[in-house]
Tab-separated table of C-alpha atoms in Angstrom:
chain	number	residue	atom	x	y	z
A	247	MET	CA	94.755	121.725	132.460
A	248	THR	CA	97.753	121.067	130.800
A	249	THR	CA	98.704	119.035	133.823
A	250	LEU	CA	95.858	116.892	133.292
A	251	VAL	CA	96.698	116.148	129.957
A	252	ASP	CA	99.771	115.244	130.815
A	253	MET	CA	98.230	112.694	133.780
A	254	TYR	CA	95.833	111.060	131.195
A	255	ALA	CA	98.708	110.519	128.459
A	256	ARG	CA	101.155	108.788	131.225
A	257	LEU	CA	97.827	106.897	131.976
A	258	GLY	CA	96.703	105.709	128.851
A	259	CYS	CA	93.636	107.533	128.562
A	260	VAL	CA	93.418	109.304	125.736
A	261	SER	CA	90.066	110.574	124.926
A	262	HIS	CA	89.918	111.615	128.457
A	263	ALA	CA	93.583	113.896	127.586
A	264	SER	CA	91.583	114.525	124.257
A	265	PHE	CA	88.644	115.963	126.013
A	266	VAL	CA	90.223	118.289	128.568
A	267	PHE	CA	92.571	119.786	125.457
A	268	GLY	CA	89.302	120.436	123.584
A	269	GLU	CA	87.482	122.341	126.657
A	270	MET	CA	90.757	124.361	127.024
A	271	PRO	CA	89.704	128.160	126.455
A	272	VAL	CA	93.316	129.069	125.565
A	273	ARG	CA	95.901	126.673	124.294
A	274	ASN	CA	100.065	127.714	124.260
A	275	VAL	CA	102.890	125.564	122.765
A	276	VAL	CA	102.964	123.811	126.006
A	277	SER	CA	99.194	122.137	125.535
A	278	TRP	CA	99.328	121.156	122.352
A	279	SER	CA	102.897	119.899	122.702
A	280	ALA	CA	101.383	117.456	125.564
A	281	MET	CA	98.422	116.884	123.523
A	282	ILE	CA	100.312	115.875	120.924
A	283	ALA	CA	102.472	114.081	122.708
A	284	CYS	CA	99.518	111.823	124.328
A	285	TYR	CA	98.840	110.446	120.679
A	286	ALA	CA	102.382	109.854	119.771
A	287	LYS	CA	103.053	107.811	123.075
A	288	ASN	CA	99.762	106.035	122.938
A	289	GLY	CA	99.275	104.680	119.334
A	290	LYS	CA	97.573	107.040	117.455
A	291	PRO	CA	101.000	108.745	115.430
A	292	PHE	CA	97.962	109.751	112.488
A	293	GLU	CA	96.176	111.644	115.307
A	294	ALA	CA	99.754	113.316	116.599
A	295	LEU	CA	100.439	114.453	113.225
A	296	GLU	CA	96.869	115.555	112.060
A	297	LEU	CA	96.962	117.558	115.797
A	298	PHE	CA	100.422	119.394	114.767
A	299	ARG	CA	99.209	120.175	111.364
A	300	GLU	CA	95.752	121.692	113.433
A	301	MET	CA	98.394	123.678	115.657
A	302	MET	CA	100.856	124.984	112.341
A	303	VAL	CA	97.247	126.387	110.799
A	304	GLU	CA	95.680	128.044	113.839
A	305	THR	CA	98.635	128.997	115.577
A	306	HIS	CA	100.762	131.986	114.804
A	307	ASP	CA	102.305	132.931	118.207
A	308	SER	CA	103.197	129.223	119.373
A	309	LEU	CA	105.782	127.581	117.189
A	310	PRO	CA	106.700	124.214	117.922
A	311	ASN	CA	109.570	124.097	120.389
A	312	SER	CA	111.493	120.487	120.954
A	313	VAL	CA	108.962	118.773	122.722
A	314	THR	CA	107.127	118.945	120.068
A	315	ALA	CA	109.458	117.992	117.504
A	316	VAL	CA	110.057	114.811	119.405
A	317	SER	CA	106.706	114.091	119.887
A	318	VAL	CA	105.942	114.843	115.392
A	319	LEU	CA	108.997	112.551	114.974
A	320	GLN	CA	108.150	109.784	116.845
A	321	ALA	CA	104.730	109.917	115.056
A	322	CYS	CA	106.415	110.011	111.631
A	323	ALA	CA	108.533	107.065	112.837
A	324	ALA	CA	105.415	104.969	113.839
A	325	LEU	CA	103.826	105.841	110.366
A	326	ALA	CA	106.591	105.131	107.863
A	327	ALA	CA	106.089	108.850	107.423
A	328	LEU	CA	109.982	109.512	106.056
A	329	GLU	CA	108.940	112.766	103.953
A	330	GLN	CA	107.274	114.294	106.771
A	331	GLY	CA	110.237	113.828	108.958
A	332	LYS	CA	112.502	114.887	106.774
A	333	LEU	CA	110.177	118.375	106.801
A	334	ILE	CA	110.323	118.332	110.735
A	335	HIS	CA	114.001	117.932	110.409
A	336	ALA	CA	114.667	120.664	108.376
A	337	TYR	CA	112.430	122.893	110.478
A	338	ILE	CA	115.052	121.572	113.399
A	339	LEU	CA	117.647	123.179	111.504
A	340	ARG	CA	115.973	126.100	111.078
A	341	ARG	CA	114.986	126.832	114.588
A	342	GLY	CA	118.186	125.406	116.073
A	343	LEU	CA	117.041	122.288	117.804
A	344	ASP	CA	119.534	120.353	116.324
A	345	SER	CA	121.624	120.206	119.277
A	346	VAL	CA	119.066	119.610	122.065
A	347	LEU	CA	119.524	115.563	123.097
A	348	PRO	CA	116.012	114.558	122.615
A	349	VAL	CA	115.842	115.842	119.195
A	350	ILE	CA	118.733	113.760	118.403
A	351	SER	CA	117.907	110.855	120.080
A	352	ALA	CA	114.284	110.768	117.530
A	353	LEU	CA	116.263	111.823	114.748
A	354	ILE	CA	118.822	108.804	114.819
A	355	THR	CA	115.665	106.742	115.198
A	356	ILE	CA	113.363	108.069	112.363
A	357	TYR	CA	116.255	107.642	110.069
A	358	GLY	CA	117.603	104.287	111.568
A	359	VAL	CA	114.178	102.537	111.164
A	360	HIS	CA	113.391	103.454	107.573
A	361	GLY	CA	116.734	101.814	106.916
A	362	PHE	CA	118.796	104.960	106.571
A	363	GLY	CA	121.410	103.856	109.248
A	364	LYS	CA	123.974	105.461	107.691
A	365	LYS	CA	122.472	108.953	108.057
A	366	ALA	CA	121.369	108.119	111.625
A	367	THR	CA	125.025	107.310	112.544
A	368	GLN	CA	126.158	110.877	110.376
A	369	ILE	CA	123.982	112.322	112.758
A	370	PHE	CA	125.469	111.115	115.987
A	371	GLN	CA	128.908	111.809	114.596
A	372	GLU	CA	128.262	114.939	113.891
A	373	MET	CA	126.619	115.547	117.542
A	374	ILE	CA	129.882	114.399	119.215
A	375	ARG	CA	132.311	116.141	116.844
A	376	LEU	CA	130.192	119.481	118.376
A	377	GLY	CA	131.149	118.119	121.763
A	378	VAL	CA	127.416	117.058	123.092
A	379	SER	CA	127.532	114.311	124.786
A	380	PRO	CA	125.446	111.702	124.340
A	381	SER	CA	122.768	110.684	126.911
A	382	PRO	CA	121.501	106.886	127.511
A	383	ILE	CA	118.359	107.116	125.255
A	384	THR	CA	120.843	109.082	122.052
A	385	PHE	CA	123.173	105.385	122.505
A	386	VAL	CA	120.497	103.131	122.478
A	387	SER	CA	118.978	105.095	119.319
A	388	VAL	CA	122.274	105.071	117.315
A	389	VAL	CA	122.986	101.593	118.376
A	390	GLY	CA	119.208	100.685	117.319
A	391	ALA	CA	119.818	102.332	114.210
A	392	CYS	CA	122.588	100.067	113.631
A	393	SER	CA	120.815	97.236	114.207
A	394	HIS	CA	118.050	97.983	111.746
A	395	GLU	CA	119.983	98.082	108.901
A	396	GLY	CA	122.307	95.445	109.883
A	397	LEU	CA	125.708	97.611	109.689
A	398	VAL	CA	128.160	95.359	110.837
A	399	GLU	CA	130.597	97.838	110.308
A	400	GLU	CA	129.184	100.669	111.882
A	401	GLY	CA	128.741	97.925	114.591
A	402	LYS	CA	132.101	97.321	114.705
A	403	ARG	CA	132.772	101.117	116.487
A	404	LEU	CA	130.902	99.414	119.726
A	405	GLU	CA	134.116	99.720	121.452
A	406	GLU	CA	134.381	102.972	120.757
A	407	ALA	CA	130.801	103.521	121.682
A	408	ALA	CA	131.787	101.683	124.923
A	409	LYS	CA	134.562	104.005	125.194
A	410	ILE	CA	132.351	106.859	124.848
A	411	ILE	CA	129.943	105.829	127.696
A	412	ASP	CA	132.641	105.398	130.125
A	413	GLU	CA	133.659	109.051	129.472
A	414	MET	CA	129.867	110.249	130.190
A	415	ARG	CA	129.504	112.412	133.043
A	416	ILE	CA	127.324	110.776	134.669
A	417	GLU	CA	127.491	107.229	135.268
A	418	PRO	CA	126.035	105.388	132.317
A	419	GLY	CA	123.979	102.659	134.443
A	420	PRO	CA	122.102	99.510	133.328
A	421	LYS	CA	120.192	100.975	130.648
A	422	VAL	CA	122.890	102.191	128.645
A	423	TRP	CA	125.322	99.159	128.762
A	424	GLY	CA	121.991	96.699	128.295
A	425	SER	CA	121.882	98.664	125.068
A	426	LEU	CA	125.460	97.885	124.233
A	427	LEU	CA	124.738	94.167	124.455
A	428	GLY	CA	121.820	94.343	122.578
A	429	SER	CA	124.121	95.663	120.199
A	430	SER	CA	125.808	92.406	119.755
A	431	ASP	CA	122.320	91.392	117.783
A	432	ILE	CA	124.318	93.121	114.638
A	433	TYR	CA	127.311	90.842	114.945
A	434	ALA	CA	125.116	87.648	115.297
A	435	GLU	CA	122.776	88.365	112.621
A	436	ALA	CA	126.396	88.731	110.611
A	437	LYS	CA	127.175	85.166	112.244
A	438	MET	CA	130.279	86.970	113.798
A	439	TRP	CA	130.329	84.865	116.875
A	440	ASP	CA	133.913	86.021	117.836
A	441	GLU	CA	132.514	89.104	118.038
A	442	VAL	CA	129.269	88.458	119.938
A	443	LYS	CA	131.579	86.959	122.801
A	444	GLY	CA	133.418	89.546	122.750
A	445	VAL	CA	130.973	92.396	123.385
A	446	SER	CA	129.288	90.043	125.601
A	447	LYS	CA	132.723	89.449	128.031
A	448	LEU	CA	133.197	93.363	127.828
A	449	LEU	CA	129.793	93.808	129.665
A	450	GLU	CA	130.508	90.642	131.782
A	451	THR	CA	133.275	93.093	133.232
A	452	ARG	CA	130.115	95.514	134.183
A	453	SER	CA	128.067	93.021	135.544
A	454	MET	CA	125.972	92.990	132.905
A	455	GLN	CA	123.351	90.278	131.296
A	456	LYS	CA	120.294	90.272	128.990
A	457	VAL	CA	117.031	90.393	130.807
A	458	PRO	CA	114.599	87.158	130.005
A	459	GLY	CA	111.524	87.826	128.292
A	460	ARG	CA	108.800	87.742	130.593
A	461	SER	CA	104.693	88.126	129.787
A	462	TRP	CA	101.711	88.432	131.922
A	463	ILE	CA	98.126	88.145	130.943
A	464	GLU	CA	95.098	88.961	132.893
A	465	VAL	CA	92.066	86.005	132.943
A	466	LYS	CA	89.348	86.038	135.502
A	467	ARG	CA	91.080	88.718	137.448
A	468	LYS	CA	93.918	87.206	138.154
A	469	MET	CA	97.633	87.776	136.528
A	470	TYR	CA	99.560	84.537	135.379
A	471	SER	CA	103.108	84.713	134.360
A	472	PHE	CA	104.843	83.587	131.469
A	473	ILE	CA	109.117	82.947	130.613
A	474	SER	CA	110.877	81.432	128.135
A	475	VAL	CA	110.602	77.605	128.333
A	476	ASP	CA	108.066	77.753	131.327
A	477	GLU	CA	108.095	74.336	132.199
A	478	PHE	CA	106.143	75.198	135.992
A	479	ASN	CA	102.578	76.574	135.003
A	480	PRO	CA	99.786	73.342	135.609
A	481	GLN	CA	98.579	73.434	132.199
A	482	ILE	CA	102.041	73.841	130.006
A	483	LYS	CA	101.601	70.100	128.007
A	484	GLN	CA	97.935	71.463	127.370
A	485	ILE	CA	99.572	74.838	125.794
A	486	GLN	CA	102.624	73.479	124.454
A	487	SER	CA	100.525	70.854	122.271
A	488	LEU	CA	97.919	73.722	121.315
A	489	LEU	CA	101.256	75.651	120.138
A	490	ILE	CA	102.259	72.334	117.857
A	491	LYS	CA	98.790	72.268	116.374
A	492	ILE	CA	99.179	76.076	115.450
A	493	SER	CA	102.487	75.893	114.257
A	494	ALA	CA	101.593	72.743	111.708
A	495	GLU	CA	98.112	75.167	110.971
A	496	MET	CA	100.538	78.004	109.688
A	497	LYS	CA	102.779	76.282	107.813
A	498	GLU	CA	100.407	75.482	105.999
A	499	LYS	CA	99.399	78.734	104.969
A	500	ARG	CA	102.762	79.205	103.727
A	501	TYR	CA	104.610	80.782	107.317
A	502	VAL	CA	108.266	80.326	107.656
A	503	PRO	CA	109.530	80.631	111.321
A	504	GLN	CA	111.841	83.881	110.965
A	505	THR	CA	114.776	81.781	112.897
A	506	LYS	CA	117.137	85.053	112.466
A	507	VAL	CA	115.898	86.915	115.444
A	508	VAL	CA	117.530	83.969	117.597
A	509	LEU	CA	120.489	85.678	118.198
A	510	TYR	CA	122.519	81.751	118.913
A	511	ASP	CA	124.666	79.484	116.841
A	512	LEU	CA	122.458	76.987	116.631
A	513	ASP	CA	120.819	74.936	113.419
A	514	ASP	CA	116.882	76.150	112.392
A	515	GLY	CA	115.507	73.542	114.178
A	516	GLU	CA	116.882	74.451	117.582
A	517	LYS	CA	116.217	78.138	116.579
A	518	GLU	CA	112.252	77.039	115.597
A	519	ARG	CA	112.040	75.293	119.186
A	520	ILE	CA	113.348	78.364	120.943
A	521	LEU	CA	110.733	80.225	119.036
A	522	TRP	CA	107.646	78.727	120.097
A	523	SER	CA	109.212	78.816	123.992
A	524	HIS	CA	108.783	82.613	123.744
A	525	SER	CA	107.244	83.804	127.003
A	526	GLU	CA	104.281	85.660	124.674
A	527	LYS	CA	103.332	82.835	122.703
A	528	LEU	CA	102.935	80.623	126.134
A	529	ALA	CA	100.585	83.605	127.054
A	530	VAL	CA	98.423	83.622	124.006
A	531	ALA	CA	98.157	79.797	123.906
A	532	PHE	CA	96.711	80.125	127.566
A	533	GLY	CA	94.445	83.084	126.800
A	534	LEU	CA	93.227	80.932	124.122
A	535	ILE	CA	92.465	78.184	126.285
A	536	ASN	CA	91.327	79.726	129.431
A	537	THR	CA	89.109	82.593	127.672
A	538	ASN	CA	85.498	82.434	125.589
A	539	LYS	CA	85.390	83.484	122.018
A	540	ARG	CA	84.681	87.328	123.150
A	541	GLU	CA	86.800	87.803	125.404
A	542	THR	CA	89.718	89.907	124.289
A	543	ILE	CA	92.972	88.773	125.662
A	544	ARG	CA	95.261	91.380	127.140
A	545	ILE	CA	99.213	90.874	127.707
A	546	LYS	CA	101.849	93.090	128.975
A	547	LYS	CA	105.458	92.117	127.929
A	548	ASN	CA	108.840	92.992	129.375
A	549	LEU	CA	110.929	93.559	126.276
A	550	ARG	CA	110.010	94.720	122.428
A	551	LEU	CA	108.035	92.046	120.714
A	552	CYS	CA	110.104	90.085	118.323
A	553	GLU	CA	109.383	89.850	114.465
A	554	ASP	CA	108.211	86.216	115.069
A	555	CYS	CA	105.941	86.480	117.877
A	556	HIS	CA	104.089	89.781	115.963
A	557	SER	CA	103.380	87.593	112.904
A	558	PHE	CA	102.114	84.561	114.983
A	559	THR	CA	99.958	87.050	116.880
A	560	LYS	CA	98.714	88.299	113.756
A	561	PHE	CA	97.640	85.059	112.760
A	562	ILE	CA	95.983	84.056	115.883
A	563	SER	CA	93.908	87.219	116.116
A	564	LYS	CA	92.441	85.883	112.280
A	565	PHE	CA	91.765	82.747	112.387
A	566	SER	CA	90.514	82.510	115.984
A	567	ASN	CA	89.030	86.060	115.559
A	568	LYS	CA	90.266	86.783	118.896
A	569	GLU	CA	90.834	90.704	119.659
A	570	ILE	CA	94.370	90.458	121.234
A	571	LEU	CA	96.001	93.323	122.946
A	572	VAL	CA	99.821	93.537	123.848
A	573	ARG	CA	101.355	96.044	125.581
A	574	ASP	CA	105.521	95.693	124.850
A	575	VAL	CA	108.559	97.696	125.940
A	576	ASN	CA	107.884	100.651	123.226
A	577	ARG	CA	104.049	100.743	122.567
A	578	PHE	CA	100.390	99.299	122.505
A	579	HIS	CA	99.619	96.703	119.867
A	580	HIS	CA	95.903	96.093	119.082
A	581	PHE	CA	95.697	92.642	116.713
A	582	GLN	CA	92.273	92.105	115.066
A	583	ILE	CA	91.398	90.367	112.416
A	584	GLY	CA	95.422	89.697	111.241
A	585	VAL	CA	95.894	93.222	111.515
A	586	CYS	CA	98.565	95.252	113.766
A	587	SER	CA	97.517	99.305	114.787
A	588	CYS	CA	101.217	99.620	114.381
A	589	GLY	CA	101.433	98.470	111.135
A	590	ASP	CA	104.023	96.491	111.114
A	591	TYR	CA	105.923	99.011	112.067
A	592	TRP	CA	107.406	98.872	115.668
């Protein structure tokens, strides 16, 4: 039955997984962990923590393991529940789980997204000191932690990080090198353009490049794909006209374009133009044009939503009274009446 829970979790069928879990005559640490992970990975972090508390109260012979700890830490990160995350960290130390790679990655993430980038990098450095080789996920987590807090000095250690990658016993592959490419954001936000070029040049030697943003939307049982600055859609002029109108309305309501997310050495006007050509905005505008008022707009994006697109989609859901669902590379975002299910924390 635990296999069923895991299957439904992977498919995003949370209610089905919950039903199966509820019908289990006997539950062990594996089944509890599977259901907690289902909630944590499907945009229900509060339910994940509630179930974890229930597990701690009801079970006496099924102590949480590393799998449980990872899911609970993910839920704490999503809910900005830093204090609860610290309690889990203490439990991890008591149980000696702090040398398990997925746990280390989750710890780095929770401290990083809460603005404790230095703590996150300390955990990473301690792991290296103890001789634990970082996994691709761990490396991505520590780079993300530096990015969240804008730790330029820590970011300067990217060359050292690159050496660590080179020394990995397993070929790191595109995902890890891709995270290093994304880490150039740290330099870009600090306007250190020479350093940005340096990181890019390093990755060019590995034939790595950034994946372009792409969004998909289903309208009338047909899928439509959008990339940034999409000039090929037959409705592109109508889409652009609508976005110009929305931009003016948003500025009247004191919206300020978050040009900091455009990591190029350009003036603010050009950065704003790039923001309005993001694939998700094009897809949302296309959905507004081609769906009726009661239809939900459903979008899939291949990258993490940028802060500006997130703000834009909240605005649209409020002032057009539209329900919008976006699945990015990290999670589901359910936008409704100006609020997102992620709590602006993703």
